[in-house]
Amino acid sequence: MRDQLHALLCDPSYRPIDEIELARRLKLAKGQRKELAHEVRRLLVKGVLVQVQGDRLRLRGNEGDVTGTISFKSQGKAFVLLDAASKEKETDGSDIFITPEETGTALHGDRVAVRILSARPQRHGREARSDFKRTGRVVQVIERARDSLVGSFQKSGRSYSLLPDDPRFPAVMLADPVQSGARPMPVAGDKLVVKLDPWTDRGSPLTGVVERRLGRQFEPGAELLGVFEKFSLDRLFPHEVDREAASIPSRVRPGDLAGRQDYRKVPTITIDPDDAKDFDDAISLEPLDHGALRVGVHIADVSAYVKPGTALDREAQQRGNSTYLVGTVVPMLPEKLSNGLCSLVEAEDRLTLAVLLTFDKSGSLKHTDFARTVIRSRKRLSYRQVQALLFQSDFDAIRGLAALPAHQTGSTGRPLSSLSDLEIVDLQSWLRKLWAIARRLRSDRMAHGCLDLNMPETKIYVDEKGYADRLVKMEQDESHQLIEEFMLAANESVARLTRVTRLPSLYRVHDDPDERKLAEFREFAGTLGVNCGDLSRREEIGKLLATAVHHPQGYILKSQLLRSLRKACYRATPDGHYGLNKKDYTHFTSPIRRYADLVVHRVLIHHLAMQAGTASAVPADRSRAESLAGHLSLTEVNSQEAERESYKIKLLEFFERESLKKPKTRFKAIITEIRMGGLFIELADSMTFGFIPAASLDDDYYSRNASGSALVGRRKHRQYKLGATIDVVVLSVDRFRRLIDFKPVA
């Protein structure tokens, strides 16, 4: 109950209420109310709680204080992102800058109370051009984000410490591992999990006790375990979940097909990345009268196997989604379902839910149906294979496409090299018809104000030992766009259905941007020589995105724009999607890896049952849907942060290994920023960012020119210009500070 009470009082939406209302909100039984009364008195005596407006209760804090989440930057500086309650009472909802001296005992990610010291704009180095309008002081740590840290064990004389993997945390002084019972005794360079002691005095060091050893720092296994620990991820499932999964048949049974439309003889394919191991979605194509075509978007019917209230369902809901780390995945569902019975593998019967889109001969969408279906995929295709089938006519070249090693991918089905000419012609015909429709859908979508916010990506592949050994830049080509358009159309169709029928459901919402954030971004873009119009107008953002395509700092420009927009989230209300410029949008197409999609599937099945006159109770009420939306938005953010962490670790690992090669690999790089101390660069083939220290330019003494557009040699007058392409090799990698330095080569 104490934890529940603390969570309620710290909730951003909490407003002061009395003890009776607290008991009601906590859903306490009568016998627990004395316990609550005792806890409230204890907190009042300690000064943690105060009474306001009579006998209403809230956490102690100055009336002028605001609350939010603290995020640390380099050199101990930080900013506080205000929570919803503080933004409501503040006329200026901007983030608050905190100097190192004013952070108190806060640690990165903590929820804190802040006293505003200055309401006037302050400048604090590069970070503060216009990002931090006010300064403040941390007056209270309301809730710790973490009670443990992962890092590397250090020994200096008789002192022991932990150097955290996350450089935003300070070093942790450790008790003598022998006396604290650590077994085996750690040695320098071991990766450990350390339990943090309470930290209430800034004048004293942060301390902790060794909990367990994960392995040696920078070993792939230990680094992976560190990510699992930091983000509370677990590849293993509880015994009860495994037992339920084991009881599910391994194949689709004849009795499972009752009430389903049979699509097993209709041409159906899946299109996924090379390294995909589970396949949620498939596309079918049916010719109709008068040149019309019906495209079926068939999605794995996870709801047929994961029933509400089961251990499988509870665990999937708790996880919220799968987490895709470099080289591995922490699945939402056990492998028997995620890679087996629910995965739409080639040549196997699979149960699906479908959105059936009918297009006339000109490619216009004329009708949408929904159905429970059974399919049998004709071919599992990768994006590379689809791109070749769309635009190549040389069958030998198509058949010769290299396959990934078995440890880097899932079920591949029959290799293209084994297909007959007729089978390849069929695949080409289906794909080219699908692309003709998808191309029109995309053109119409962009013409109606959709923003192309897709960022290029670099995929990291690992060898059989888990080490990063290859970087591949992923292009958003026609093969990606083909599948994307039909998935978007399916998501929109289902969202429109649930909104119109007023069924409680989940929606994927992207709110309109904050005009203040857009104004700050406009100022940032100006420093890069990009003059923006009024970014509150959608067409001006479209122009900016077009400019970024050819700008030398286009990636930075686009990524900063994305940071200026609000984050998409789940909500129980159909509030629209700003980026897509759609009134109706949900997530329906990935129920193997997203619990939100499974919820939407259950709503659609309920609707189909209502139409058939066999409906039972509504899957969830609106209140339940809103609660789920909040939880799933949080699990999504946690997974995204874990995936970024995994990517950073593997990227540094790759370039550290490159730094040891002889001869060293040459990389093409673009100069993206000029500094007195050196050059910021972006590698052209992998979009990796790094730095060339001026000290490494040892053929001359270099200084920045008057316009700041180049470093110029004093004697030889050689120039390194903004936007120029140069060849570089890796100079050094700092795994702790997460920095990669390069050196130009002739």
XYZ file of C-alpha atoms in Angstrom:
746
model
C 0.000 0.000 0.000
C 2.876 2.378 0.765
C 4.134 2.041 -2.820
C 0.633 2.576 -4.181
C 0.190 5.697 -2.051
C 3.553 7.078 -3.147
C 2.738 6.452 -6.816
C -0.622 8.212 -6.453
C 0.844 11.261 -4.713
C 3.605 11.532 -7.321
C 1.269 11.138 -10.286
C 1.431 14.315 -12.423
C -2.376 14.405 -12.592
C -2.805 14.189 -8.788
C -4.749 17.017 -7.129
C -4.986 17.362 -3.304
C -7.718 15.127 -1.822
C -8.619 14.057 1.722
C -7.905 10.732 3.411
C -11.328 9.263 2.633
C -10.900 10.010 -1.069
C -7.348 8.592 -0.921
C -8.748 5.290 0.372
C -11.308 5.252 -2.423
C -8.729 6.037 -5.128
C -6.461 3.296 -3.784
C -9.422 0.854 -3.726
C -8.648 -0.146 -0.147
C -10.749 -2.594 1.843
C -12.202 -1.359 5.149
C -9.570 -3.257 7.103
C -6.782 -1.377 5.301
C -7.995 2.123 6.161
C -6.316 2.093 9.583
C -3.065 1.243 7.835
C -3.572 4.195 5.496
C -4.322 6.529 8.416
C -1.119 5.414 10.150
C 0.935 5.962 6.972
C -0.547 9.439 6.422
C 0.263 10.455 10.024
C 3.808 9.140 9.622
C 4.351 11.175 6.462
C 2.829 14.305 8.041
C 5.175 14.016 11.039
C 8.190 13.538 8.748
C 7.158 16.581 6.743
C 6.807 14.626 3.507
C 3.072 15.425 3.386
C 1.282 18.683 4.159
C -2.411 19.513 4.549
C -3.896 22.170 2.290
C -7.428 23.486 1.787
C -8.497 22.022 5.118
C -7.627 18.328 5.342
C -6.523 17.700 1.764
C -3.107 16.138 1.336
C -0.181 16.710 -0.988
C 3.588 16.297 -1.023
C 5.465 19.133 0.656
C 6.795 21.837 -1.645
C 6.853 25.557 -2.046
C 3.679 26.791 -3.749
C 5.865 28.327 -6.415
C 7.808 25.113 -7.026
C 7.300 23.095 -10.186
C 7.869 19.411 -10.808
C 9.297 17.439 -13.682
C 11.945 14.996 -14.866
C 15.600 15.989 -14.738
C 17.901 15.157 -17.625
C 21.643 15.652 -17.275
C 23.937 16.907 -20.025
C 27.719 17.127 -20.189
C 29.775 18.615 -17.339
C 26.979 18.181 -14.790
C 24.529 20.623 -16.369
C 20.894 19.574 -16.556
C 17.432 20.634 -17.579
C 14.037 19.756 -16.153
C 11.165 18.831 -18.434
C 8.001 19.928 -16.631
C 5.230 17.407 -16.068
C 1.659 18.018 -17.156
C 0.467 19.431 -13.807
C 3.257 22.031 -13.676
C 2.709 23.043 -17.283
C -0.946 23.722 -16.475
C -0.144 26.184 -13.687
C 2.820 27.828 -15.431
C 2.377 30.608 -17.955
C 5.736 29.627 -19.457
C 5.945 25.867 -19.867
C 9.515 25.839 -21.169
C 12.204 23.537 -19.776
C 14.239 24.819 -16.831
C 18.015 24.967 -16.961
C 19.863 23.740 -13.852
C 23.520 24.586 -13.283
C 25.752 21.831 -11.811
C 25.759 23.629 -8.444
C 21.956 23.596 -8.231
C 21.191 19.952 -9.061
C 21.284 18.849 -5.404
C 21.200 15.083 -5.004
C 19.208 14.516 -8.187
C 20.295 11.802 -10.603
C 19.468 11.515 -14.279
C 15.798 10.652 -14.879
C 14.603 11.464 -11.337
C 11.298 13.236 -10.756
C 12.176 16.438 -8.910
C 10.708 19.624 -7.471
C 12.384 22.784 -8.755
C 12.363 26.349 -7.470
C 12.605 28.865 -10.305
C 15.479 31.285 -9.784
C 15.239 33.372 -12.926
C 12.366 33.857 -15.335
C 14.563 35.736 -17.806
C 16.349 34.033 -20.701
C 19.765 32.749 -19.689
C 22.657 31.557 -21.842
C 24.730 28.652 -20.609
C 26.990 27.588 -23.459
C 25.869 25.887 -26.671
C 22.911 24.079 -25.099
C 21.218 27.293 -24.157
C 20.955 29.307 -27.351
C 17.209 29.458 -26.802
C 16.444 26.062 -25.311
C 16.366 27.083 -21.658
C 14.310 30.154 -20.866
C 14.609 29.911 -17.078
C 17.022 28.674 -14.456
C 16.150 26.800 -11.299
C 17.338 24.855 -8.277
C 16.391 21.293 -7.369
C 14.777 21.494 -3.922
C 13.504 17.916 -3.617
C 13.946 14.520 -5.228
C 10.371 13.248 -5.355
C 11.059 9.871 -6.927
C 14.212 8.095 -7.996
C 14.279 6.805 -11.554
C 16.661 4.011 -10.628
C 17.733 2.166 -7.492
C 20.620 0.360 -9.233
C 23.263 1.101 -11.860
C 25.284 -0.935 -14.336
C 28.934 -0.100 -14.890
C 32.559 -1.141 -14.700
C 34.392 -1.981 -11.499
C 37.398 0.231 -10.702
C 40.044 -0.193 -7.971
C 42.403 2.518 -6.762
C 44.524 1.537 -3.769
C 42.035 0.487 -1.106
C 39.131 2.319 -2.753
C 36.554 0.695 -4.976
C 34.134 2.391 -7.344
C 31.728 1.815 -10.202
C 32.069 3.841 -13.396
C 28.494 3.806 -14.773
C 27.929 2.868 -18.406
C 25.720 5.945 -18.713
C 28.049 8.968 -18.493
C 25.177 11.087 -17.152
C 25.553 9.362 -13.772
C 28.396 10.081 -11.335
C 30.832 7.424 -10.160
C 29.576 5.274 -7.268
C 31.842 4.618 -4.289
C 31.583 0.981 -3.239
C 31.897 -0.731 0.085
C 34.668 -3.338 0.255
C 33.237 -6.102 -1.998
C 34.683 -8.809 0.280
C 33.000 -7.406 3.385
C 29.719 -6.848 1.540
C 29.650 -10.487 0.455
C 30.225 -10.107 -3.297
C 31.085 -13.482 -4.819
C 33.250 -13.921 -6.745
C 35.443 -10.975 -5.829
C 35.244 -8.538 -8.780
C 38.384 -7.371 -10.542
C 39.015 -4.160 -12.450
C 37.061 -4.147 -15.703
C 34.237 -6.397 -14.510
C 30.750 -5.259 -15.458
C 28.604 -5.112 -12.314
C 25.121 -4.287 -11.103
C 25.300 -2.050 -8.028
C 22.432 -1.336 -5.628
C 22.418 2.373 -4.741
C 22.290 3.562 -1.149
C 20.037 6.509 -0.247
C 21.784 9.752 -1.254
C 20.621 12.768 0.746
C 23.785 14.850 1.179
C 25.384 16.416 -1.880
C 28.602 16.855 0.086
C 28.954 13.082 0.417
C 29.656 10.701 -2.473
C 27.035 8.477 -4.045
C 27.537 4.988 -2.605
C 26.316 1.483 -3.316
C 26.755 -2.250 -2.812
C 27.668 -4.841 -5.450
C 24.638 -6.968 -6.348
C 26.045 -9.212 -9.083
C 28.627 -9.588 -11.800
C 27.527 -9.642 -15.465
C 30.900 -10.444 -17.056
C 33.797 -8.458 -18.454
C 33.188 -4.938 -19.749
C 32.817 -4.654 -23.531
C 32.231 -8.386 -23.984
C 29.023 -8.771 -26.082
C 27.298 -11.005 -23.520
C 28.033 -8.699 -20.607
C 27.015 -5.582 -22.563
C 23.725 -7.229 -23.513
C 23.015 -8.219 -19.908
C 23.767 -4.616 -18.932
C 21.062 -3.359 -21.301
C 18.618 -5.964 -19.952
C 19.337 -4.782 -16.412
C 19.162 -1.066 -17.143
C 15.804 -1.267 -18.905
C 14.243 -4.130 -16.896
C 14.076 -6.501 -19.854
C 13.891 -10.282 -19.601
C 14.111 -12.767 -22.470
C 12.788 -15.535 -20.215
C 9.087 -15.946 -19.518
C 7.464 -16.992 -16.233
C 6.860 -20.727 -15.887
C 3.080 -20.294 -16.078
C 3.411 -18.473 -19.418
C 5.686 -21.159 -20.848
C 3.230 -23.818 -19.696
C 0.308 -22.097 -21.452
C 2.356 -21.644 -24.642
C 3.364 -25.318 -24.605
C -0.305 -26.349 -24.478
C -1.065 -24.535 -27.764
C -1.000 -26.802 -30.855
C 1.985 -26.394 -33.177
C -0.127 -26.225 -36.350
C -3.435 -24.740 -37.455
C -6.163 -27.371 -37.060
C -9.178 -27.844 -39.394
C -11.539 -26.801 -36.609
C -9.748 -23.441 -36.322
C -10.981 -22.426 -39.782
C -14.665 -22.139 -38.861
C -16.088 -18.725 -39.745
C -13.033 -17.670 -41.754
C -12.740 -16.683 -45.401
C -10.312 -19.043 -47.137
C -7.509 -17.134 -48.889
C -5.086 -20.040 -49.146
C -5.358 -20.198 -52.938
C -5.147 -16.435 -53.444
C -1.632 -15.118 -54.264
C -0.257 -13.928 -50.903
C 3.246 -12.803 -49.930
C 5.112 -11.302 -46.990
C 7.649 -8.461 -47.319
C 10.047 -7.816 -44.428
C 13.644 -6.829 -43.678
C 16.375 -9.374 -44.436
C 16.865 -10.106 -40.751
C 13.188 -10.361 -39.731
C 12.412 -13.373 -37.559
C 8.672 -12.905 -37.116
C 6.192 -11.955 -39.829
C 3.030 -10.113 -38.741
C 1.620 -9.065 -42.092
C 0.960 -10.450 -45.570
C -0.484 -8.963 -48.752
C -2.854 -10.761 -51.137
C -3.959 -9.695 -54.620
C -7.237 -10.653 -56.345
C -8.354 -9.500 -59.802
C -12.049 -8.511 -59.916
C -14.445 -7.596 -62.713
C -13.920 -4.457 -64.829
C -10.206 -4.226 -64.045
C -10.681 -3.763 -60.307
C -8.265 -5.292 -57.788
C -8.781 -6.335 -54.185
C -5.723 -6.052 -51.950
C -5.922 -8.004 -48.716
C -3.859 -6.825 -45.757
C -3.747 -9.987 -43.628
C -2.427 -9.621 -40.076
C -1.522 -12.498 -37.752
C -4.543 -13.303 -35.551
C -2.721 -13.422 -32.224
C -6.072 -13.090 -30.442
C -6.926 -16.643 -31.541
C -4.235 -17.921 -29.150
C -3.739 -15.200 -26.526
C -6.998 -14.923 -24.595
C -7.844 -12.117 -22.125
C -7.039 -12.930 -18.517
C -4.554 -15.719 -19.266
C -0.959 -15.698 -18.074
C 0.094 -15.194 -21.708
C -2.088 -12.114 -21.964
C -0.995 -10.637 -18.629
C 2.687 -11.043 -19.494
C 2.239 -9.584 -22.994
C 0.392 -6.609 -21.540
C 3.077 -6.067 -18.911
C 5.841 -6.125 -21.561
C 3.760 -3.948 -23.855
C 5.875 -4.669 -26.919
C 8.900 -6.544 -28.190
C 12.273 -4.820 -27.868
C 14.637 -5.141 -30.835
C 18.248 -4.871 -29.711
C 21.175 -5.256 -32.100
C 21.537 -8.960 -32.794
C 18.694 -10.128 -30.567
C 15.106 -9.485 -29.552
C 13.275 -9.484 -26.232
C 9.895 -10.746 -27.473
C 6.460 -9.825 -26.186
C 5.267 -13.392 -26.784
C 7.057 -16.748 -26.340
C 8.929 -18.036 -29.376
C 6.358 -20.761 -30.072
C 3.921 -17.968 -30.951
C 6.163 -15.103 -32.083
C 8.340 -17.160 -34.453
C 5.974 -20.091 -34.806
C 2.201 -20.332 -34.926
C 1.521 -16.588 -35.223
C 4.323 -15.850 -37.690
C 3.099 -15.822 -41.309
C 5.870 -18.081 -42.567
C 5.954 -19.363 -46.120
C 3.849 -22.401 -47.150
C 2.036 -22.818 -43.810
C -1.637 -22.240 -42.972
C -2.032 -19.229 -40.695
C -5.011 -17.555 -39.027
C -5.314 -13.852 -39.811
C -7.485 -10.756 -39.524
C -7.798 -8.876 -42.788
C -8.596 -5.454 -44.150
C -9.787 -5.976 -47.735
C -9.225 -2.900 -49.915
C -10.968 -2.766 -53.314
C -9.432 -0.467 -55.942
C -10.931 0.401 -59.338
C -8.851 0.115 -62.510
C -7.500 3.663 -62.027
C -6.165 2.769 -58.554
C -8.763 4.666 -56.496
C -9.936 3.043 -53.247
C -13.651 2.260 -53.622
C -14.564 -0.103 -50.819
C -13.205 -1.543 -47.569
C -14.206 -4.804 -45.882
C -12.996 -6.575 -42.750
C -12.805 -10.327 -42.260
C -11.338 -13.222 -40.323
C -9.235 -15.148 -42.842
C -6.874 -18.077 -43.261
C -3.887 -17.693 -45.605
C -0.889 -19.611 -46.899
C 1.981 -17.348 -47.933
C 3.383 -18.175 -51.379
C 6.749 -16.495 -50.695
C 8.624 -14.812 -47.862
C 10.334 -11.846 -49.557
C 12.879 -9.369 -48.243
C 12.956 -5.707 -49.228
C 16.091 -6.331 -51.329
C 14.354 -9.110 -53.216
C 11.231 -7.027 -53.821
C 13.322 -4.121 -55.130
C 15.028 -6.466 -57.586
C 11.766 -8.072 -58.689
C 10.200 -4.654 -59.245
C 12.945 -3.150 -61.367
C 15.196 -5.907 -62.727
C 14.497 -8.169 -65.684
C 17.618 -10.344 -65.386
C 16.395 -13.541 -63.723
C 19.931 -14.735 -63.005
C 20.715 -11.501 -61.121
C 17.502 -11.893 -59.122
C 18.289 -15.502 -58.286
C 21.853 -14.558 -57.334
C 20.955 -12.165 -54.512
C 23.062 -13.130 -51.505
C 21.244 -14.456 -48.439
C 22.067 -13.558 -44.839
C 23.773 -16.095 -42.571
C 21.274 -18.259 -40.680
C 22.041 -16.620 -37.308
C 21.047 -13.196 -38.667
C 17.574 -13.997 -39.975
C 14.413 -16.018 -39.516
C 12.579 -18.461 -41.789
C 13.499 -17.631 -45.405
C 11.382 -20.200 -47.222
C 12.572 -21.438 -50.594
C 15.582 -19.520 -51.964
C 14.964 -17.432 -55.081
C 17.599 -19.538 -56.823
C 15.200 -22.514 -56.679
C 12.247 -20.714 -58.334
C 11.265 -21.388 -61.912
C 11.034 -18.611 -64.510
C 7.226 -18.796 -64.305
C 7.273 -18.366 -60.521
C 9.526 -15.305 -60.815
C 7.280 -13.835 -63.522
C 4.267 -14.326 -61.237
C 6.013 -12.587 -58.351
C 7.011 -9.689 -60.608
C 3.476 -9.350 -61.940
C 1.892 -9.272 -58.462
C 4.459 -6.866 -57.059
C 4.277 -4.460 -59.996
C 0.475 -4.307 -59.740
C 0.744 -3.690 -56.006
C 3.362 -0.979 -56.523
C 1.196 0.784 -59.127
C -1.535 1.125 -56.473
C 0.863 1.940 -53.624
C 2.575 4.642 -55.697
C -0.762 6.384 -56.215
C -1.656 6.050 -52.519
C 1.679 7.618 -51.597
C 1.333 10.434 -54.115
C -2.167 11.266 -52.845
C -0.983 11.108 -49.225
C 1.865 13.551 -49.804
C -0.388 15.855 -51.842
C -2.773 16.018 -48.876
C -0.173 17.292 -46.427
C 1.486 14.170 -45.023
C 5.008 14.935 -43.802
C 7.826 12.613 -44.855
C 9.398 12.229 -41.408
C 11.113 8.894 -42.110
C 14.775 8.995 -41.102
C 17.423 6.921 -42.892
C 18.768 4.134 -40.714
C 21.952 2.148 -40.365
C 21.553 -1.500 -39.451
C 24.308 -3.213 -37.494
C 24.851 -6.925 -38.112
C 26.737 -9.112 -35.651
C 28.893 -12.183 -36.179
C 28.226 -15.555 -34.569
C 30.074 -14.473 -31.413
C 27.890 -11.393 -31.063
C 30.455 -8.779 -32.148
C 29.396 -5.988 -34.512
C 31.008 -6.742 -37.877
C 28.993 -4.914 -40.555
C 27.113 -1.622 -41.004
C 24.493 -1.284 -43.740
C 22.686 1.935 -44.608
C 18.999 1.230 -45.128
C 17.295 3.230 -47.876
C 13.566 3.940 -47.804
C 13.131 2.713 -51.366
C 10.090 1.576 -53.334
C 10.031 -1.851 -51.678
C 9.603 -0.202 -48.262
C 7.068 2.286 -49.598
C 4.976 -0.475 -51.172
C 4.363 -2.286 -47.905
C 4.118 0.962 -45.901
C 1.227 2.313 -47.981
C -0.959 -0.746 -47.494
C -0.181 -0.908 -43.772
C -1.102 2.782 -43.395
C -4.335 2.223 -45.330
C -5.255 -0.732 -43.099
C -4.499 1.173 -39.899
C -6.563 4.141 -41.049
C -9.508 1.947 -42.093
C -9.689 0.167 -38.734
C -9.393 3.447 -36.814
C -12.208 4.980 -38.828
C -14.390 1.928 -38.160
C -13.886 2.003 -34.369
C -14.433 5.783 -34.235
C -17.635 5.697 -36.287
C -19.050 2.711 -34.368
C -17.917 4.291 -31.046
C -16.295 1.109 -29.828
C -13.785 1.608 -26.981
C -10.383 1.159 -28.615
C -6.818 2.455 -28.780
C -5.587 5.066 -31.245
C -2.144 6.137 -32.360
C -2.134 9.875 -31.717
C 0.336 12.554 -32.803
C -0.650 15.967 -31.448
C -0.035 19.262 -33.236
C 3.385 20.759 -32.400
C 4.039 23.391 -29.743
C 4.530 26.689 -31.587
C 7.202 27.745 -29.068
C 9.248 24.640 -29.887
C 8.870 25.332 -33.603
C 10.071 28.913 -33.073
C 13.146 27.600 -31.244
C 13.834 25.164 -34.062
C 13.462 27.984 -36.604
C 16.220 29.848 -34.777
C 18.406 26.712 -34.754
C 17.873 26.171 -38.498
C 18.967 29.780 -39.072
C 22.360 28.990 -37.506
C 22.808 26.368 -40.255
C 21.938 28.888 -42.962
C 18.392 27.578 -43.498
C 15.722 30.274 -43.464
C 12.298 28.886 -42.564
C 8.893 30.397 -43.035
C 6.057 30.092 -40.520
C 6.513 26.493 -39.359
C 3.032 26.395 -37.856
C 1.952 26.041 -41.493
C 2.299 22.457 -42.659
C 3.483 23.414 -46.137
C 6.453 25.299 -44.661
C 7.578 22.178 -42.805
C 7.237 20.297 -46.094
C 9.558 22.821 -47.774
C 12.051 22.496 -44.928
C 12.079 18.689 -45.241
C 12.718 19.039 -48.976
C 15.642 21.388 -48.241
C 17.108 18.942 -45.717
C 17.439 16.236 -48.398
C 20.317 18.079 -50.083
C 21.718 20.086 -47.154
C 25.161 19.013 -45.796
C 23.672 18.953 -42.301
C 20.361 17.515 -43.466
C 20.353 14.636 -41.004
C 20.933 16.944 -38.034
C 18.351 19.377 -39.388
C 15.708 16.681 -39.739
C 16.503 15.010 -36.406
C 16.253 18.375 -34.602
C 12.910 19.016 -36.290
C 11.655 15.648 -35.035
C 12.736 16.597 -31.499
C 10.730 19.810 -31.846
C 7.545 17.882 -32.655
C 5.493 16.093 -30.038
C 5.965 12.356 -29.631
C 3.305 10.004 -30.916
C 1.564 7.984 -28.209
C -1.420 5.744 -27.534
C -4.724 7.199 -26.416
C -8.324 6.015 -26.031
C -9.631 8.975 -28.029
C -9.289 9.450 -31.829
C -7.362 12.728 -31.660
C -5.706 12.467 -35.065
C -2.156 12.146 -36.334
C -0.295 15.360 -37.158
C 2.620 13.824 -39.061
C 0.398 11.720 -41.329
C -2.274 14.439 -41.455
C -4.932 11.828 -40.762
C -8.022 12.161 -38.620
C -8.179 8.397 -38.075
C -5.146 6.317 -37.197
C -4.375 3.320 -35.016
C -1.902 0.446 -34.792
C -3.389 -2.770 -36.165
C -0.651 -4.418 -38.236
C 1.877 -5.796 -35.685
C 0.144 -7.787 -32.912
C 3.102 -10.182 -32.511
C 5.259 -7.318 -31.231
C 2.770 -4.658 -29.969
C 0.071 -5.275 -27.384
C -1.829 -2.188 -28.603
C -2.466 -3.955 -31.919
C -3.770 -7.031 -30.091
C -6.247 -4.806 -28.215
C -7.439 -3.297 -31.523
C -7.788 -6.812 -32.998
C -10.109 -7.797 -30.174
C -12.219 -4.722 -30.823
C -12.462 -5.559 -34.536
C -13.393 -9.191 -33.778
C -16.122 -7.901 -31.455
C -17.441 -5.702 -34.283
C -17.480 -8.654 -36.719
C -19.283 -10.760 -34.125
C -21.856 -7.976 -33.664
C -22.491 -8.010 -37.408
C -22.922 -11.778 -37.297
C -25.209 -11.566 -34.268
C -22.849 -13.562 -32.048
C -21.180 -10.781 -30.063
C -20.357 -11.179 -26.404
C -19.237 -8.421 -24.017
C -17.226 -5.425 -25.287
C -13.470 -6.229 -24.874
C -12.820 -3.158 -22.678
C -14.500 0.048 -21.540
C -13.126 3.526 -22.283
C -11.594 3.917 -18.830
C -9.733 0.635 -19.206
C -8.573 1.652 -22.690
C -7.200 4.970 -21.383
C -5.264 3.190 -18.642
C -3.829 0.727 -21.157
C -2.864 3.554 -23.508
C -0.793 5.246 -20.810
C 0.961 2.011 -19.856
C 1.744 1.058 -23.458
C 3.097 4.517 -24.240
C 5.544 4.082 -21.344
C 6.663 0.581 -22.354
C 7.214 1.839 -25.903
C 9.493 4.637 -24.694
C 11.432 2.182 -22.514
C 11.989 -0.121 -25.496
C 13.045 2.753 -27.747
C 15.626 3.870 -25.202
C 16.921 0.307 -24.801
C 17.225 -0.043 -28.571
C 19.157 3.235 -28.825
C 21.449 2.116 -26.007
C 22.108 -1.215 -27.732
C 22.805 0.577 -31.013
C 25.300 3.000 -29.418
C 27.159 0.147 -27.722
C 27.460 -1.857 -30.927
C 28.419 1.180 -33.027
C 31.295 1.970 -30.669
C 32.257 -1.702 -30.643
C 32.395 -1.762 -34.443
C 34.618 1.305 -34.741
C 36.838 0.211 -31.869
C 37.535 -2.985 -33.798
C 38.107 -0.899 -36.943
C 40.693 1.201 -35.069
C 42.773 -1.952 -34.481
C 42.812 -3.084 -38.101
C 45.954 -2.947 -40.214
C 45.617 -1.501 -42.757
C 42.726 0.626 -41.546
C 39.472 0.858 -43.471
C 38.875 4.136 -45.322
C 35.457 5.765 -44.941
C 33.855 8.532 -46.995
C 32.828 11.400 -44.715
C 31.012 14.713 -45.091
C 32.117 17.723 -43.040
C 28.984 18.897 -41.204
C 30.334 21.539 -38.814
C 33.485 23.632 -38.412
C 34.930 24.345 -34.972
C 38.159 25.935 -33.774
C 39.035 22.589 -32.210
C 38.285 20.487 -35.275
C 35.658 19.170 -37.653
C 32.391 17.330 -37.049
C 31.779 14.723 -39.741
C 29.143 12.230 -40.873
C 30.179 8.993 -42.565
C 28.352 8.815 -45.882
C 27.666 5.073 -45.914
C 26.570 4.581 -42.320
C 25.433 8.021 -41.040
C 27.827 7.678 -38.118
C 28.838 10.962 -36.508
C 32.362 11.650 -35.339
C 34.993 14.326 -34.816
C 38.336 15.149 -36.395
C 40.472 16.941 -33.776
C 42.449 19.855 -35.215
C 45.510 18.336 -33.521
C 45.262 15.329 -35.858
C 45.704 17.624 -38.891
C 49.480 17.417 -38.535
C 50.519 18.638 -41.998
C 49.934 22.297 -41.059
C 48.530 24.633 -38.435
C 44.804 25.091 -39.110
C 42.445 27.847 -38.003
C 38.864 28.742 -38.836
C 38.299 31.343 -41.547
C 36.340 34.553 -40.972
C 33.016 33.139 -42.180
C 33.404 29.964 -40.090
C 32.907 27.846 -43.218
C 36.320 26.156 -43.299
C 39.530 25.304 -41.479
C 42.451 26.759 -43.446
C 46.131 25.764 -43.225
C 48.480 28.661 -42.430
C 51.389 27.590 -44.697
C 49.908 25.403 -47.433
C 46.446 27.036 -47.426
C 44.713 23.678 -47.677
C 41.035 23.978 -46.744
C 38.544 21.666 -45.068
C 35.225 23.204 -46.132
C 31.741 22.744 -44.734
C 29.927 20.160 -46.855
C 33.120 18.770 -48.431
C 33.646 15.018 -48.793
C 36.891 13.554 -47.449
C 38.376 10.122 -46.721
C 38.983 9.269 -43.058
C 40.173 6.414 -40.862
C 39.342 5.758 -37.218
C 41.778 7.486 -34.856
C 40.391 6.452 -31.450
C 37.215 5.348 -29.688
C 36.254 6.331 -26.143
C 33.720 3.717 -25.020
C 32.978 5.519 -21.733
C 32.426 9.009 -23.189
C 30.923 7.462 -26.328
C 33.071 9.455 -28.732
C 34.679 8.447 -32.027
C 37.599 10.450 -33.398
C 38.734 10.197 -37.007
C 41.751 11.323 -39.014
C 41.787 12.438 -42.679
C 43.824 10.392 -45.149
C 45.015 11.400 -48.582
